[in-house]
XYZ file of C-alpha atoms in Angstrom:
339
model
C 21.028 22.805 -4.351
C 18.980 20.647 -2.003
C 18.999 18.902 1.343
C 21.045 15.972 -0.030
C 23.931 18.287 -0.914
C 23.954 19.549 2.678
C 23.925 15.961 3.937
C 26.845 15.008 1.676
C 28.813 18.110 2.598
C 28.457 17.620 6.364
C 28.504 13.830 6.533
C 25.305 13.710 8.579
C 22.029 12.030 7.662
C 19.262 13.673 5.678
C 17.044 13.338 8.745
C 19.570 15.303 10.819
C 19.752 18.088 8.226
C 15.950 18.167 8.209
C 15.892 18.485 11.998
C 18.306 21.407 11.895
C 16.154 23.105 9.255
C 13.077 22.426 11.383
C 14.736 23.816 14.505
C 14.518 20.529 16.390
C 16.156 20.459 19.806
C 17.216 16.856 19.238
C 20.506 17.861 17.546
C 23.838 18.605 19.212
C 25.137 22.156 19.001
C 28.254 20.955 17.209
C 26.185 19.224 14.518
C 23.776 22.152 14.251
C 26.654 24.576 13.742
C 28.208 22.336 11.080
C 24.955 22.030 9.166
C 24.164 25.755 9.380
C 27.686 26.564 8.172
C 27.225 24.260 5.172
C 23.853 25.840 4.422
C 25.480 29.248 4.458
C 28.485 28.145 2.403
C 26.454 26.381 -0.261
C 23.791 29.067 -0.372
C 20.980 26.625 0.323
C 17.572 28.139 1.025
C 14.790 25.818 2.194
C 11.957 25.847 -0.320
C 8.516 27.244 0.403
C 7.385 23.927 1.828
C 10.197 23.671 4.360
C 9.894 25.071 7.860
C 11.931 28.183 8.569
C 15.144 27.880 10.517
C 14.688 28.160 14.257
C 11.114 26.798 14.429
C 10.352 23.889 16.729
C 8.857 20.630 15.500
C 5.084 20.663 15.143
C 4.879 17.036 16.348
C 2.475 16.444 13.482
C 2.537 13.880 10.688
C 0.694 14.282 7.403
C -1.241 11.253 6.141
C -2.470 10.873 2.587
C -4.956 8.221 1.497
C -7.026 8.058 -1.650
C -10.403 7.151 -0.163
C -11.318 6.922 3.523
C -14.406 4.859 2.669
C -12.207 2.067 1.301
C -12.015 -0.610 4.055
C -8.305 -1.291 3.508
C -7.294 2.365 3.538
C -9.587 3.253 6.431
C -8.161 0.499 8.601
C -4.606 1.466 7.693
C -5.223 5.105 8.626
C -6.735 3.996 11.930
C -3.683 1.928 12.882
C -1.260 4.671 11.825
C -3.110 7.386 13.744
C -3.311 5.225 16.856
C 0.410 4.487 16.840
C 1.328 8.098 16.135
C -0.768 9.187 19.103
C 1.020 6.679 21.330
C 4.253 8.395 20.307
C 2.808 11.839 21.100
C 2.368 12.879 17.479
C -0.788 14.341 15.982
C -1.816 13.744 12.385
C -3.375 15.631 9.503
C -5.357 13.451 7.087
C -5.851 14.351 3.441
C -8.134 12.166 1.315
C -6.759 12.768 -2.151
C -8.816 10.657 -4.488
C -6.972 9.064 -7.405
C -6.283 12.062 -9.655
C -2.566 12.837 -9.878
C -2.938 16.615 -9.800
C -5.055 16.444 -6.655
C -2.501 14.179 -4.967
C 0.221 16.707 -5.720
C -1.875 19.594 -4.384
C -2.613 17.668 -1.184
C 1.086 17.002 -0.674
C 1.783 20.708 -1.097
C -0.919 21.539 1.425
C 0.447 19.141 4.046
C 3.976 20.423 3.667
C 2.734 23.992 4.036
C 1.349 22.960 7.434
C 4.923 22.226 8.562
C 4.357 18.514 9.187
C 7.376 16.511 10.374
C 6.828 13.710 7.848
C 4.265 12.416 5.355
C 2.792 8.904 5.248
C 1.334 7.718 1.937
C -1.202 4.962 2.542
C -1.666 2.535 -0.328
C 0.253 1.626 -3.449
C -1.841 3.848 -5.737
C 0.592 6.709 -5.064
C 3.352 4.979 -7.040
C 2.922 5.735 -10.746
C 4.429 3.826 -13.672
C 5.364 7.173 -15.227
C 8.375 8.192 -13.115
C 7.745 11.866 -13.841
C 4.499 11.625 -11.910
C 6.436 10.510 -8.820
C 8.516 13.688 -8.768
C 6.235 15.435 -6.284
C 6.970 12.642 -3.781
C 10.705 12.872 -4.430
C 10.573 16.649 -4.018
C 8.667 16.305 -0.749
C 11.381 13.948 0.482
C 13.865 16.806 0.044
C 12.125 18.396 3.000
C 10.731 15.653 5.251
C 10.833 11.860 5.502
C 8.168 10.189 3.353
C 6.781 6.805 4.410
C 4.869 4.557 2.016
C 2.599 1.753 3.197
C 2.445 -1.049 0.610
C 4.203 0.762 -2.180
C 7.819 1.118 -3.276
C 9.685 4.175 -4.536
C 13.462 3.950 -4.583
C 14.606 7.466 -3.766
C 16.447 9.142 -0.862
C 14.499 9.797 2.349
C 11.568 7.594 1.284
C 10.921 4.496 3.413
C 8.643 1.686 2.242
C 6.810 -1.041 4.147
C 5.147 -3.652 1.955
C 3.446 -7.023 1.960
C 4.738 -9.576 -0.529
C 1.491 -9.574 -2.513
C 3.017 -11.421 -5.441
C 4.109 -14.370 -3.296
C 0.730 -14.452 -1.532
C -1.332 -14.705 -4.729
C 1.192 -17.148 -6.170
C 0.683 -19.419 -3.149
C -3.122 -19.172 -3.312
C -3.091 -20.009 -7.019
C -0.693 -22.886 -6.397
C -3.098 -24.276 -3.779
C -6.024 -24.040 -6.208
C -4.098 -25.913 -8.886
C -2.748 -28.562 -6.516
C -6.332 -29.159 -5.367
C -7.449 -29.897 -8.930
C -8.739 -26.503 -10.014
C -7.414 -25.572 -13.436
C -10.157 -23.449 -15.028
C -9.171 -20.372 -13.096
C -10.298 -16.747 -13.080
C -8.520 -13.822 -11.511
C -10.632 -10.716 -10.878
C -9.089 -7.420 -9.802
C -9.764 -3.682 -9.872
C -6.413 -1.933 -9.543
C -3.300 -1.406 -11.652
C -1.425 -0.004 -8.655
C 1.951 -1.304 -7.487
C 0.202 -3.835 -5.246
C -2.382 -4.721 -7.886
C 0.339 -5.389 -10.453
C 2.263 -7.615 -8.036
C -0.841 -9.693 -7.323
C -1.566 -10.160 -11.013
C 2.061 -11.168 -11.608
C 1.752 -13.793 -8.876
C -1.344 -15.309 -10.489
C 0.236 -15.438 -13.926
C 3.482 -16.908 -12.621
C 1.791 -19.689 -10.649
C -0.307 -20.725 -13.648
C 2.696 -20.640 -15.958
C 4.832 -22.692 -13.578
C 2.045 -25.287 -13.419
C 1.915 -25.487 -17.214
C -1.520 -23.865 -17.445
C -2.058 -21.466 -20.344
C -4.434 -18.712 -19.287
C -5.704 -16.280 -21.940
C -6.204 -12.643 -20.965
C -9.966 -13.151 -20.713
C -9.318 -15.154 -17.532
C -7.796 -12.087 -15.877
C -10.768 -9.770 -15.609
C -10.316 -6.125 -14.660
C -13.193 -4.239 -13.022
C -12.614 -0.594 -13.874
C -13.715 0.904 -10.572
C -11.821 1.994 -7.465
C -15.041 1.651 -5.461
C -16.038 -1.860 -6.464
C -19.157 -3.178 -4.698
C -20.470 -6.653 -4.044
C -23.163 -6.086 -6.673
C -20.762 -4.804 -9.344
C -18.468 -7.769 -8.692
C -21.411 -10.156 -8.935
C -22.407 -8.573 -12.250
C -18.855 -8.899 -13.563
C -18.817 -12.650 -12.861
C -22.223 -13.045 -14.500
C -20.958 -11.296 -17.641
C -17.929 -13.602 -17.747
C -20.167 -16.663 -17.488
C -22.479 -15.321 -20.206
C -19.500 -15.332 -22.580
C -19.308 -19.118 -22.133
C -16.117 -19.023 -20.046
C -16.096 -21.980 -17.661
C -14.393 -21.705 -14.291
C -13.967 -23.877 -11.220
C -11.823 -21.483 -9.223
C -11.954 -17.713 -8.761
C -9.166 -15.761 -7.055
C -9.738 -12.090 -6.362
C -7.650 -9.100 -5.316
C -10.130 -8.042 -2.628
C -12.628 -9.656 -0.255
C -15.512 -7.521 -1.560
C -15.000 -8.884 -5.069
C -14.887 -12.426 -3.681
C -18.202 -11.945 -1.859
C -19.693 -10.806 -5.169
C -18.497 -14.103 -6.662
C -20.229 -15.998 -3.853
C -23.456 -14.074 -4.499
C -23.279 -15.030 -8.168
C -22.608 -18.695 -7.332
C -25.601 -18.849 -4.985
C -27.971 -17.371 -7.569
C -26.569 -19.632 -10.290
C -26.988 -22.769 -8.146
C -23.245 -23.428 -8.027
C -22.099 -25.092 -4.816
C -19.052 -23.723 -3.017
C -16.516 -25.258 -2.548
C -17.595 -28.513 -4.238
C -18.040 -27.013 -7.696
C -16.252 -23.716 -7.222
C -13.334 -22.532 -5.099
C -13.283 -18.830 -4.165
C -10.561 -16.818 -2.417
C -10.367 -13.156 -1.459
C -7.663 -10.806 -0.226
C -7.221 -8.602 2.894
C -8.978 -10.917 5.398
C -11.456 -8.263 6.485
C -14.474 -8.890 8.700
C -16.646 -9.434 5.638
C -14.768 -12.689 4.978
C -16.269 -14.157 8.155
C -19.692 -12.527 7.802
C -20.545 -14.117 4.455
C -21.888 -17.622 3.955
C -19.951 -19.783 3.410
C -17.074 -18.066 5.202
C -14.438 -16.876 2.773
C -10.883 -18.106 2.350
C -8.754 -14.981 2.278
C -5.181 -13.677 2.405
C -4.223 -11.863 5.580
C -1.795 -9.229 4.309
C -0.768 -8.238 7.866
C -1.990 -4.671 7.485
C -1.706 -3.832 11.169
C 1.873 -5.122 11.215
C 2.739 -3.003 8.170
C 1.288 0.118 9.758
C 2.964 -0.421 13.120
C 6.319 -1.003 11.450
C 5.843 2.120 9.336
C 5.291 4.279 12.431
C 8.097 2.569 14.349
C 10.512 3.238 11.485
C 9.358 6.849 11.281
C 9.982 7.381 14.989
C 13.506 5.998 14.558
C 14.093 8.323 11.604
C 12.904 11.361 13.534
C 15.206 10.462 16.418
C 18.094 9.804 13.997
C 18.471 6.272 15.315
C 21.202 4.997 12.998
C 20.887 3.489 9.542
C 17.416 2.189 8.694
C 16.230 -0.067 5.841
C 14.612 1.763 2.939
C 12.296 -1.159 2.241
C 10.835 -3.784 4.578
C 8.819 -6.704 3.210
C 6.387 -8.794 5.261
C 4.905 -12.149 4.274
C 1.154 -12.692 4.069
C -0.792 -15.642 5.475
C -3.537 -17.644 3.778
C -6.555 -18.073 6.065
C -8.491 -21.053 4.731
C -12.195 -21.145 5.463
C -15.196 -22.803 3.855
C -14.899 -21.589 0.254
C -11.945 -23.876 -0.524
C -10.769 -27.406 0.245
C -7.046 -27.341 -0.337
C -5.159 -30.569 -0.852
C -2.364 -30.598 1.702
């Protein structure tokens, strides 16, 4: 017996059932009575993570991110916290790392604090093994769960994503159209987002009739990739005799490492080598030459996530479970695309 059975029995939304369980005042007495009657009839008891009946909302949202030192995650958390504050909600941040067991423990901790919802920042929370996503599904039995740039198709989970596959596909297409065919793709994540980016690279090359062996898709096995480790990775690729005239990366930091390698190797950019990054962070304008990058509209994703959450908490009608935003390629001095 869970919250979905109560929702089905009463004909009200999961969010409304959750508000009754949480003791929210934003529910009519008629609806509250109907939900409480169904709870009594079906013998439903909120689990240890749910708030007791009759308690008021804590006006607090739990936020989980893997690593607050990661520029992408740190910026996302900033935007989410700012928008929550504008809506008079506080937040509790839990930096989980990447270990599954720790993620699950952090979710348990946030729910025990009686948060009104949980926001998962980053696609690393979505596992290929569906069993490992059960802790998210179970949390959604109690409160709405929002995911920024990840997708999990389950009740009471709402996802806001950038179309990373289309973005990398378009970048790769621009490289090829501009005469670059000896391509490298360098990445450091097998997350939902990371997989979509890699798929976009492969698809664009395939559609252009370019056969790319696996050695041209280089994985850096580190969540905390640095400019120096990225530079070293490119040097090791070159030492294997692999020629390349275009490098596309999954992150701006990796791309700056490529630029560092090119400078030391006497390779001119963009005349001999095109380079593109991803995320369009400040570092893309601080390096020399300035870096072509993909703006994945992170602020827009975060604002939409909070806006959707506020609508859910106010039971504002039917809301989309998944919203997809398009990215934008910001061309700077590391490429010369043929228009």
